[in-house]
Amino acid sequence: MSGSIQAQADVGTLSLQGLGAFTSVLATLSADNVMPMAMVQMERLGAMFPTNGEYAEKTKSLLQRCCDVRLNRLLLVVGWRKNDSSSLMGESAGGQAIALLSMCLSNLCAPSETGKILSRLSARFLSDSMNVASIPQLADVADLLSGKLQVLGFGNLLAREVTKIHRVYAALGNPAPTDLLELPNIEVMMELLEPISQALCDDEKICRISGSCWMGHIFGLLQALFPRTTVVTIEGTVIQDVESPKIYCEVKWRPGGEPTQIRVETSISTTIPIKLPITVPMIDMKYHIRAECWYFHWSGCLADWLQLRFLDFGFNCDQAVLDACCNVAMLIPAKLPTNWVVRKSTIRRLPLPPPLPPLKLLGPVPRARMSKICEVVWRSRPTMDVMDMGTAFANLITAFHGSIRGLSCTCWQRFHCNLTVGWVESRDKQQDIVKRNDCCVMYELWIAIGRGLLFGFASFFIDAGQNAVVAPGATNFHDWMPWLTTAVITKPKFRYVISYERRIMDLIFKFSTSSGNGIVRSSTSSTIFPTILETLSVPAYQSVTFTLVEGRITYRNKYFTMVSSRKGSRPRANRSLQQNEIRPSHIGVQTSDPLLTIQEEFGDCDDALESDGSISFLRELLLLCVAEILLS
């Protein structure tokens, strides 16, 4: 018998005073706005999914990492707190497993759907005494845990694995199935995860998955969670073998559009294995991939995102398309005038500069900066030869047609795809397509090219950190169609009124985080803010850039998603105390050291910070930086 003594307590009779023994843990969970029992329930559920492989080995260190970028003038820290709730989950195998599973689910499902899946799994595998958390509480924990693991880049992994499937089919001389990237719904995920857990927790059982529908997402999920226990075959050809197989993933075309089958097989040494078939019913309508859910590591984000969009319709995004996109994106900053940036400044008497290209806003060596960023996000080196926009755009159309050989437009006649006019299309077209429950594949892929070009332009203004994560598909592209067409076509055939008052910061924010008017915004994994917030002055290298770093906004040891300005403005004075005493600088105005205040907000967005007048000042300071650079 061991001589050690373990402390025990009857928590059923624990008083409020007795909770003092758990003050540090409760404080950590309260700061992250998660329920303690939901955390315990998630950890127990994770024990039913023993993960393995490269991602599983990185999970603990990623959950327990801490880093920060300080915005001292706003008393804010951007990063990950030390010993936060995610760090607590990283201390156990179950916590690490459920965090990795939550990351995968967040890339495939909406937060509410993720909560439902976790709740149903808990009801299936946990006792009633442990299954106490509600669906929103489980969704909150999953959202918190997945945010810290998005740096793994599920979107990048998915692009690699689905590309591998297409290459094997090409080597076999067969066309790849067109339903690989169908989006699995809640029922499909439940019928998948339950047999997997049974096979992993029982030495005599294995899970066999065969078919083509949803197999792209299923294959990506298995490679992220259980690569060392998964055997993968494509049309009978083994492409991945392991020593201790528990899951058999068989990608094969099934005649007549039969659904993917998921079976739990029990191995008995003296007889033929007993098969217990679980057939997932087919979905009536086609669920297209929700590209806005995918999170990508900054490195290669555009190349992998565009590849997935093409693979969804059975095509491969050739390197020629990426090269052509890169060349067009390189020319956009030199083509578009800058009066769209400073046109509606509220700083009166500020002499606006003549229209100049945004190229001036990228520092003293803009082309070198853009070329370096293109090599990172597009995985393509731009052409060094001088090329006009007309030639670059024509090359893009040629490369696009080369990637979709044999594909033709299936739109209604009045909406026929005409690539030479850019992306000037009526919004009624998309509405009509939805009503018909159909889509023109050429139109969808051309829209993906446009999204990529817009994000490529936005990326030129971003200084990304090592573990920065983005979601390139999160923007409502139709709002920017006329703008992009004007940027790439000298004489568009359609006349549109371009909204020049949209400032560059709004364009950046729409691609990197959720919508909103905040000057600092966080997703669950990364935060973006204007670089001038670090010093509140024009940078020495004279450029208007934005910093994208991992982590979330931290204020008073709590996480927030946004810093916004107060809705109500302060009343203006009836009479100015200073008349004709403002000392003009070379751009016509001089600012003094501002007083910035910040406070928590509760209401429509209960995890936001509110700044009293500061955001308006910072927006105008950014415009002053633009004007000073253009006039220098």
XYZ file of C-alpha atoms in Angstrom:
632
model
C 0.000 0.000 0.000
C 1.323 3.413 -0.834
C 2.152 5.706 2.044
C 0.951 8.831 0.255
C -2.247 10.534 1.313
C -4.513 12.197 -1.249
C -6.773 15.061 -0.243
C -10.473 14.469 -0.805
C -13.491 16.736 -0.574
C -17.235 16.288 -0.823
C -18.001 18.838 -3.543
C -21.720 18.216 -3.099
C -21.635 20.060 0.226
C -19.039 22.617 -0.820
C -19.970 26.131 0.307
C -19.090 29.404 -1.399
C -16.234 29.816 1.056
C -14.909 26.410 0.056
C -14.584 27.519 -3.553
C -11.609 29.581 -2.472
C -9.429 26.501 -2.978
C -10.207 26.668 -6.706
C -9.898 30.414 -7.119
C -7.106 30.337 -9.727
C -8.825 27.806 -11.988
C -12.231 29.484 -11.691
C -10.660 32.870 -12.427
C -9.045 31.516 -15.573
C -12.275 29.979 -16.845
C -14.310 33.061 -15.967
C -11.879 35.318 -17.826
C -12.424 33.239 -20.958
C -16.217 33.177 -20.414
C -16.495 29.378 -20.427
C -18.332 27.133 -17.997
C -16.179 24.872 -15.769
C -18.414 21.811 -16.242
C -18.381 22.330 -20.011
C -14.571 22.178 -19.904
C -14.668 18.984 -17.816
C -17.240 17.435 -20.132
C -15.172 18.270 -23.222
C -12.056 16.758 -21.659
C -13.906 13.514 -20.871
C -15.289 13.405 -24.406
C -11.809 13.886 -25.854
C -10.662 10.724 -24.107
C -12.942 8.796 -26.510
C -10.871 9.994 -29.500
C -7.195 9.138 -28.922
C -5.412 11.185 -31.593
C -2.001 10.551 -33.133
C 0.289 11.933 -35.763
C 2.115 15.185 -36.444
C -0.729 17.505 -35.506
C -1.403 15.641 -32.248
C 2.255 16.005 -31.262
C 2.084 19.772 -31.782
C -1.214 20.264 -29.968
C 0.105 20.513 -26.400
C 2.764 23.117 -27.176
C 0.329 25.161 -29.266
C -2.352 25.131 -26.550
C 0.108 26.182 -23.859
C 2.003 28.804 -25.844
C 1.867 32.445 -24.818
C 2.969 35.524 -26.747
C 2.086 39.185 -26.906
C 2.389 42.324 -28.995
C 1.861 45.425 -26.872
C -0.079 48.524 -27.941
C 1.033 50.640 -25.029
C -0.811 53.779 -26.074
C -4.107 51.902 -25.839
C -3.069 49.798 -22.837
C -3.809 46.708 -24.903
C -1.988 43.460 -25.504
C -2.531 41.307 -28.589
C -1.612 37.657 -28.200
C -2.230 34.665 -25.950
C -2.326 34.864 -22.160
C -0.172 32.597 -20.063
C -2.104 29.829 -18.288
C -5.420 30.533 -20.025
C -8.210 27.962 -20.346
C -6.691 26.421 -23.466
C -3.461 25.840 -21.530
C -5.402 23.889 -18.902
C -6.835 21.608 -21.593
C -3.331 21.017 -22.929
C -2.323 19.268 -19.697
C -4.316 16.091 -20.474
C -4.556 13.761 -23.461
C -8.337 14.136 -23.526
C -8.061 17.917 -23.572
C -5.566 17.839 -26.432
C -7.727 15.424 -28.436
C -10.944 17.438 -28.074
C -9.099 20.644 -28.949
C -7.812 19.121 -32.191
C -11.252 17.701 -32.985
C -12.821 21.113 -32.308
C -10.379 22.732 -34.717
C -11.401 20.326 -37.485
C -15.119 20.755 -36.799
C -14.814 24.557 -36.813
C -13.486 24.348 -40.381
C -16.357 22.107 -41.515
C -19.346 23.370 -39.534
C -20.883 26.535 -38.157
C -20.381 27.119 -34.385
C -23.980 26.103 -33.611
C -23.554 22.881 -35.588
C -20.283 22.158 -33.790
C -22.083 22.504 -30.456
C -24.829 20.117 -31.565
C -22.324 17.495 -32.696
C -20.402 17.685 -29.406
C -23.645 17.509 -27.428
C -24.827 14.396 -29.299
C -21.444 12.729 -28.883
C -21.567 13.464 -25.160
C -25.012 11.888 -24.896
C -23.689 8.836 -26.738
C -20.444 8.250 -24.826
C -20.733 9.992 -21.430
C -22.897 9.241 -18.422
C -25.850 11.461 -17.553
C -23.964 12.901 -14.591
C -21.202 14.150 -16.904
C -23.432 15.294 -19.780
C -24.590 18.531 -18.173
C -23.373 21.354 -20.444
C -25.719 22.973 -22.968
C -25.065 23.223 -26.684
C -24.022 26.930 -26.564
C -21.626 26.211 -23.687
C -19.964 23.394 -25.609
C -19.788 25.605 -28.705
C -18.055 28.343 -26.688
C -15.397 25.921 -25.438
C -14.866 24.533 -28.936
C -14.523 28.052 -30.341
C -11.943 28.942 -27.689
C -9.860 25.797 -28.178
C -9.978 25.807 -31.969
C -8.804 29.412 -32.161
C -5.435 28.527 -30.687
C -4.957 25.597 -33.089
C -6.015 27.314 -36.325
C -2.323 27.989 -36.938
C -2.107 24.347 -38.039
C -3.975 25.431 -41.164
C -6.716 22.889 -41.786
C -7.415 24.537 -45.132
C -3.797 24.022 -46.227
C -3.966 20.361 -45.146
C -7.261 19.849 -46.974
C -5.824 21.300 -50.181
C -2.818 18.963 -50.030
C -4.836 15.808 -49.365
C -7.555 16.430 -51.963
C -4.875 17.305 -54.520
C -3.246 13.966 -53.702
C -6.501 12.150 -54.488
C -6.820 13.919 -57.835
C -3.225 13.073 -58.752
C -3.786 9.392 -58.032
C -6.878 9.360 -60.249
C -4.897 11.123 -62.970
C -2.152 8.478 -62.685
C -4.795 5.734 -62.958
C -6.229 7.388 -66.040
C -9.655 7.877 -64.474
C -11.603 11.090 -63.797
C -11.816 12.033 -60.135
C -15.277 11.950 -58.472
C -17.002 15.333 -58.441
C -18.547 14.929 -54.988
C -15.338 14.671 -52.949
C -15.831 18.097 -51.412
C -19.516 17.828 -50.618
C -20.048 19.372 -47.201
C -21.089 16.775 -44.568
C -24.024 17.758 -42.387
C -24.571 17.001 -38.691
C -26.000 13.534 -39.315
C -23.047 12.572 -41.497
C -20.550 13.757 -38.894
C -22.325 11.799 -36.165
C -22.405 8.606 -38.253
C -18.690 9.116 -38.905
C -17.383 10.002 -35.446
C -19.309 7.348 -33.495
C -17.866 4.344 -35.406
C -14.388 5.901 -35.341
C -14.528 6.200 -31.553
C -15.770 2.608 -31.235
C -12.918 1.320 -33.380
C -10.249 3.314 -31.537
C -11.452 2.248 -28.089
C -12.038 -1.448 -28.871
C -9.154 -3.681 -29.937
C -11.485 -6.061 -31.797
C -13.219 -3.452 -33.957
C -12.253 -1.490 -37.028
C -14.044 1.261 -38.940
C -14.337 1.057 -42.727
C -15.367 4.094 -44.777
C -15.953 3.573 -48.498
C -17.342 5.803 -51.218
C -16.632 9.204 -52.735
C -19.258 11.611 -51.376
C -17.800 13.797 -48.570
C -14.544 11.817 -48.775
C -12.407 14.912 -49.361
C -13.387 16.389 -45.990
C -13.368 12.986 -44.276
C -9.889 12.262 -45.626
C -8.623 15.628 -44.377
C -10.150 15.055 -40.933
C -8.587 11.588 -40.633
C -5.167 12.886 -41.698
C -5.345 15.599 -39.058
C -6.551 13.370 -36.197
C -5.582 9.723 -36.818
C -2.984 9.406 -39.630
C -1.022 6.614 -37.901
C -4.052 4.344 -37.567
C -5.610 5.002 -40.987
C -5.124 2.951 -44.154
C -6.029 4.842 -47.327
C -6.863 3.237 -50.658
C -8.030 4.851 -53.895
C -9.853 2.541 -56.315
C -8.083 -0.432 -54.698
C -4.618 1.168 -54.797
C -3.031 1.557 -51.361
C -1.527 5.023 -50.985
C -1.059 4.982 -47.191
C -0.391 1.957 -44.986
C 0.201 1.750 -41.227
C 1.352 -0.888 -38.751
C -1.747 -0.881 -36.527
C -4.732 -0.074 -38.747
C -8.004 0.822 -37.047
C -9.617 2.918 -39.788
C -9.850 1.975 -43.462
C -10.579 4.894 -45.772
C -11.514 3.629 -49.232
C -12.045 6.296 -51.865
C -13.894 4.761 -54.786
C -16.549 5.753 -57.253
C -19.933 4.194 -56.548
C -22.355 3.774 -59.488
C -25.649 5.586 -59.395
C -24.461 8.149 -56.853
C -24.757 5.761 -53.918
C -23.938 7.279 -50.537
C -20.695 6.722 -48.696
C -20.938 3.741 -46.370
C -19.480 3.666 -42.864
C -19.215 0.235 -41.247
C -18.011 -1.085 -37.921
C -16.454 -4.504 -38.415
C -15.701 -6.938 -35.614
C -12.804 -9.301 -36.251
C -13.272 -12.891 -35.015
C -10.347 -15.247 -35.596
C -12.419 -18.355 -36.427
C -15.078 -16.854 -38.676
C -15.577 -14.254 -41.350
C -15.755 -10.718 -39.922
C -19.262 -9.661 -38.966
C -20.262 -6.466 -40.732
C -22.667 -4.054 -39.159
C -23.529 -1.655 -42.003
C -24.330 1.954 -41.253
C -25.598 3.630 -44.417
C -25.792 7.411 -44.370
C -28.782 8.717 -46.365
C -27.994 11.016 -49.247
C -28.840 14.684 -48.943
C -31.466 15.970 -51.348
C -29.662 19.179 -52.304
C -25.996 19.772 -53.023
C -24.152 21.348 -50.110
C -21.371 23.392 -51.630
C -18.235 23.847 -49.609
C -18.390 26.744 -47.203
C -15.074 28.299 -48.118
C -15.523 31.058 -45.532
C -15.097 28.453 -42.767
C -11.617 27.375 -43.820
C -8.694 28.873 -41.938
C -5.322 28.994 -43.659
C -1.829 29.670 -42.465
C -0.557 32.886 -44.067
C 2.093 31.007 -46.018
C 0.434 29.722 -49.189
C -3.055 30.822 -48.100
C -4.184 32.027 -51.531
C -2.649 29.158 -53.491
C -4.276 26.534 -51.263
C -7.639 28.326 -51.042
C -7.902 28.722 -54.815
C -6.864 25.100 -55.332
C -9.708 23.932 -53.091
C -12.221 26.064 -54.959
C -11.154 24.465 -58.238
C -11.049 20.937 -56.796
C -14.627 21.308 -55.578
C -15.730 21.244 -59.214
C -13.261 18.582 -60.347
C -10.580 20.869 -61.808
C -6.991 21.539 -60.844
C -5.748 25.089 -60.381
C -2.635 25.040 -62.550
C 0.510 26.946 -61.627
C -0.080 29.045 -64.747
C -3.289 30.406 -63.150
C -1.443 31.326 -59.954
C 1.337 33.012 -61.956
C -1.207 34.988 -64.007
C -3.124 36.048 -60.877
C 0.125 37.137 -59.285
C 1.027 39.327 -62.279
C -2.406 40.998 -62.338
C -2.358 41.619 -58.569
C 1.083 43.237 -58.882
C -0.336 45.829 -61.304
C -3.476 46.770 -59.356
C -1.776 49.154 -56.859
C -0.274 51.126 -59.751
C -3.562 51.260 -61.651
C -6.014 52.513 -59.050
C -6.024 56.227 -58.024
C -5.663 57.030 -54.342
C -8.485 59.553 -54.062
C -10.573 56.561 -52.928
C -8.495 56.587 -49.734
C -8.624 60.232 -48.613
C -11.684 61.621 -50.354
C -13.975 61.916 -47.338
C -11.584 62.958 -44.616
C -13.339 64.755 -41.778
C -10.226 66.882 -41.201
C -11.303 70.169 -42.680
C -8.862 72.434 -44.517
C -6.662 69.415 -45.287
C -5.336 69.936 -48.828
C -6.045 66.695 -50.649
C -3.231 65.538 -52.915
C -3.776 64.885 -56.600
C -4.797 61.303 -57.530
C -1.782 59.026 -57.197
C -1.542 55.225 -57.235
C -1.654 53.257 -53.930
C 1.827 52.096 -54.882
C 3.037 55.164 -52.966
C 1.568 53.770 -49.750
C 3.763 50.655 -49.767
C 7.049 52.223 -48.784
C 10.194 53.236 -50.686
C 10.560 49.890 -52.527
C 6.952 48.812 -53.186
C 7.657 46.347 -55.989
C 10.167 44.426 -53.903
C 7.630 44.274 -51.050
C 4.815 43.073 -53.331
C 7.037 40.489 -55.003
C 8.055 39.047 -51.648
C 4.456 38.831 -50.450
C 3.363 37.180 -53.727
C 5.954 34.459 -53.250
C 4.488 33.763 -49.796
C 0.705 33.857 -50.366
C 0.552 32.794 -54.050
C 3.643 30.560 -54.042
C 4.481 32.286 -57.310
C 7.237 34.619 -58.408
C 5.882 37.564 -60.440
C 7.197 38.176 -63.931
C 10.022 40.699 -63.799
C 9.417 41.935 -67.356
C 7.398 45.114 -67.715
C 3.801 44.128 -68.512
C 0.722 46.297 -68.998
C -2.597 45.425 -67.372
C -4.226 44.513 -70.674
C -1.612 41.871 -71.439
C -1.618 40.527 -67.873
C -5.425 40.270 -67.817
C -5.470 38.542 -71.223
C -2.890 36.050 -69.946
C -5.093 35.401 -66.905
C -8.114 34.596 -69.089
C -5.973 32.282 -71.240
C -4.574 30.458 -68.195
C -8.076 30.198 -66.689
C -9.471 28.582 -69.838
C -6.478 26.239 -69.913
C -7.295 25.060 -66.380
C -10.963 24.336 -67.148
C -10.632 22.588 -70.495
C -13.950 21.298 -71.797
C -16.021 23.515 -69.482
C -18.592 25.891 -70.934
C -20.986 28.443 -69.495
C -24.365 27.081 -68.367
C -25.920 30.404 -67.332
C -29.130 31.673 -68.739
C -28.593 33.520 -72.001
C -28.958 36.983 -70.513
C -26.319 36.124 -67.888
C -23.780 34.524 -70.220
C -20.265 34.545 -68.739
C -18.103 37.103 -70.551
C -14.699 37.084 -68.877
C -13.371 39.998 -70.926
C -15.587 42.462 -69.027
C -14.108 41.441 -65.673
C -16.451 40.832 -62.760
C -19.226 43.296 -63.572
C -22.229 41.026 -63.082
C -25.746 41.677 -61.849
C -26.599 40.555 -58.331
C -29.838 39.196 -59.788
C -27.751 36.481 -61.416
C -26.700 34.996 -58.111
C -30.271 35.196 -56.792
C -31.621 33.442 -59.884
C -28.996 30.733 -59.547
C -30.020 30.102 -55.943
C -33.692 29.923 -56.930
C -32.904 27.337 -59.607
C -30.809 25.336 -57.082
C -28.115 25.212 -59.736
C -24.913 27.011 -60.567
C -22.669 27.817 -63.494
C -19.309 26.250 -62.696
C -17.443 28.714 -64.906
C -19.089 31.618 -63.089
C -18.235 30.185 -59.653
C -14.588 29.622 -60.562
C -14.253 33.073 -62.137
C -15.656 34.597 -58.942
C -13.015 32.636 -56.999
C -10.324 34.210 -59.197
C -11.748 37.641 -58.394
C -11.753 36.939 -54.666
C -8.149 35.840 -54.898
C -7.121 39.041 -56.697
C -8.807 41.230 -54.089
C -7.155 39.370 -51.244
C -3.847 39.514 -53.126
C -4.150 43.304 -53.346
C -5.052 43.523 -49.652
C -2.128 41.312 -48.658
C 0.365 43.898 -50.000
C -0.521 46.129 -47.036
C -0.220 43.395 -44.382
C 2.851 42.624 -42.285
C 2.000 39.090 -41.166
C 3.492 37.376 -38.145
C 4.929 33.885 -38.137
C 1.702 32.144 -37.028
C -0.863 34.473 -38.633
C -4.098 32.834 -39.829
C -6.599 34.182 -42.389
C -9.880 33.183 -44.022
C -9.705 34.419 -47.649
C -13.267 33.371 -48.468
C -14.979 35.402 -45.745
C -15.796 38.469 -47.865
C -18.988 39.380 -49.689
C -17.286 39.639 -53.044
C -20.270 41.118 -54.890
C -19.791 44.455 -53.079
C -16.345 44.769 -54.657
C -17.109 43.564 -58.196
C -17.249 47.046 -59.821
C -14.116 48.145 -57.976
C -12.079 45.192 -59.199
C -13.350 45.593 -62.756
C -12.303 49.251 -62.797
C -8.868 48.277 -61.494
C -8.122 45.705 -64.195
C -9.996 47.026 -67.250
C -9.233 50.437 -68.766
C -12.588 50.821 -70.546
C -15.229 48.636 -68.886
C -18.322 48.001 -70.973
C -20.626 48.658 -68.027
C -20.898 51.897 -66.092
C -20.842 51.639 -62.328
C -20.511 54.292 -59.659
C -17.455 53.262 -57.651
C -17.644 53.850 -53.905
C -14.310 55.560 -53.411
C -15.004 56.490 -49.813
C -14.264 52.920 -48.718
C -10.949 53.235 -47.072
C -8.076 50.882 -47.277
C -8.452 49.739 -43.668
C -12.014 48.605 -44.320
C -10.837 46.541 -47.286
C -8.150 44.852 -45.181
C -10.478 44.109 -42.270
C -13.087 42.453 -44.476
C -10.555 39.893 -45.657
C -8.889 39.134 -42.357
C -11.606 39.134 -39.709
C -15.330 39.365 -39.217
C -17.237 42.465 -40.262
C -17.364 45.583 -38.168
C -16.099 49.146 -37.803
C -13.435 48.520 -35.181
C -9.909 49.814 -35.660
C -8.552 46.619 -34.037
C -10.288 43.321 -34.771
C -9.696 39.738 -33.715
C -10.902 36.449 -35.054
C -10.634 33.411 -32.818
C -6.993 33.005 -33.827
C -5.464 36.253 -35.148
C -5.690 40.030 -34.719
C -5.143 42.833 -37.225
C -4.468 46.500 -36.502
C -2.852 49.499 -38.255
C 0.881 49.488 -37.640
C 0.801 53.147 -36.597
C -1.020 52.140 -33.390
C 2.313 51.079 -31.970
C 3.744 54.635 -32.152
C 0.858 56.927 -33.234
C 3.196 58.544 -35.743
C 4.155 58.236 -39.383
C 6.641 55.334 -39.649
C 10.202 56.116 -40.669
C 9.935 53.929 -43.762
C 6.834 55.910 -44.868
C 4.254 53.247 -45.590
C 0.666 52.593 -44.538
C 0.594 48.969 -43.434
C -1.349 46.723 -41.107
C 0.051 44.176 -38.684
C -1.503 40.708 -38.548
C -0.381 38.605 -35.601
C -1.577 35.497 -33.818
C -3.677 35.789 -30.685
C -6.589 37.905 -29.521
C -7.082 41.341 -28.002
C -6.282 41.131 -24.290
C -7.378 43.780 -21.802
C -7.244 43.298 -18.056
C -6.383 39.637 -18.565
C -9.505 38.926 -20.659
C -9.994 38.246 -24.378
C -11.958 40.579 -26.647
C -12.789 40.588 -30.361
C -12.878 44.273 -31.268
C -11.897 47.803 -30.306
C -14.539 50.204 -31.624
C -15.438 53.854 -31.180
C -18.300 55.021 -29.035
C -21.595 55.232 -30.907
C -22.479 58.660 -29.558
C -20.147 61.566 -30.282
C -19.191 64.301 -27.852
C -20.946 67.648 -28.373
C -18.893 70.265 -30.172
C -18.041 73.556 -28.509
C -19.997 76.587 -29.643
C -16.830 78.666 -29.896
C -13.272 77.615 -30.488
C -10.816 78.617 -27.749
C -8.079 78.871 -30.366
C -8.694 81.193 -33.265
C -6.084 81.495 -35.986
C -3.477 79.976 -33.681
C -3.165 76.486 -35.153
C 0.384 76.033 -36.390
C 0.286 74.456 -39.830
C 2.763 71.806 -40.828
C 3.713 71.033 -44.429
C 0.422 69.161 -44.822
C -1.638 71.896 -43.212
C -2.341 70.615 -39.704
C -0.450 69.641 -36.564
C -1.758 67.234 -33.939
C -0.887 67.292 -30.273
C -0.420 64.291 -27.996
C -3.931 62.751 -27.800
C -5.649 61.489 -24.672
C -6.947 57.978 -25.314
C -9.420 56.175 -23.061
C -10.848 52.690 -23.287
C -13.536 50.703 -21.490
C -15.466 47.455 -21.783
C -18.752 47.412 -23.654
C -21.835 45.323 -22.976
C -24.720 45.039 -25.382
C -24.928 43.759 -28.936
C -21.287 42.693 -28.738
C -20.463 41.847 -25.147
C -16.820 41.003 -25.876
C -15.835 44.332 -27.426
C -13.900 47.296 -26.100
C -15.132 50.847 -26.560
C -12.841 53.808 -27.063
C -14.066 57.311 -26.309
C -13.321 59.297 -29.431
C -9.986 57.582 -29.933
C -10.926 55.522 -32.961
C -12.056 58.556 -34.929
C -8.751 60.219 -34.166
C -6.799 57.116 -35.175
C -8.687 56.824 -38.449
C -7.866 60.425 -39.265
C -4.269 59.898 -38.197
C -4.052 57.109 -40.745
C -5.380 59.467 -43.419
C -2.821 62.065 -42.371
C -0.118 59.444 -42.851
C -1.453 58.780 -46.349
C -1.465 62.472 -47.209
C 2.014 63.075 -45.811
C 3.460 60.178 -47.792
C 1.808 61.320 -51.022
C 3.027 64.901 -50.601
C 6.560 63.961 -49.552
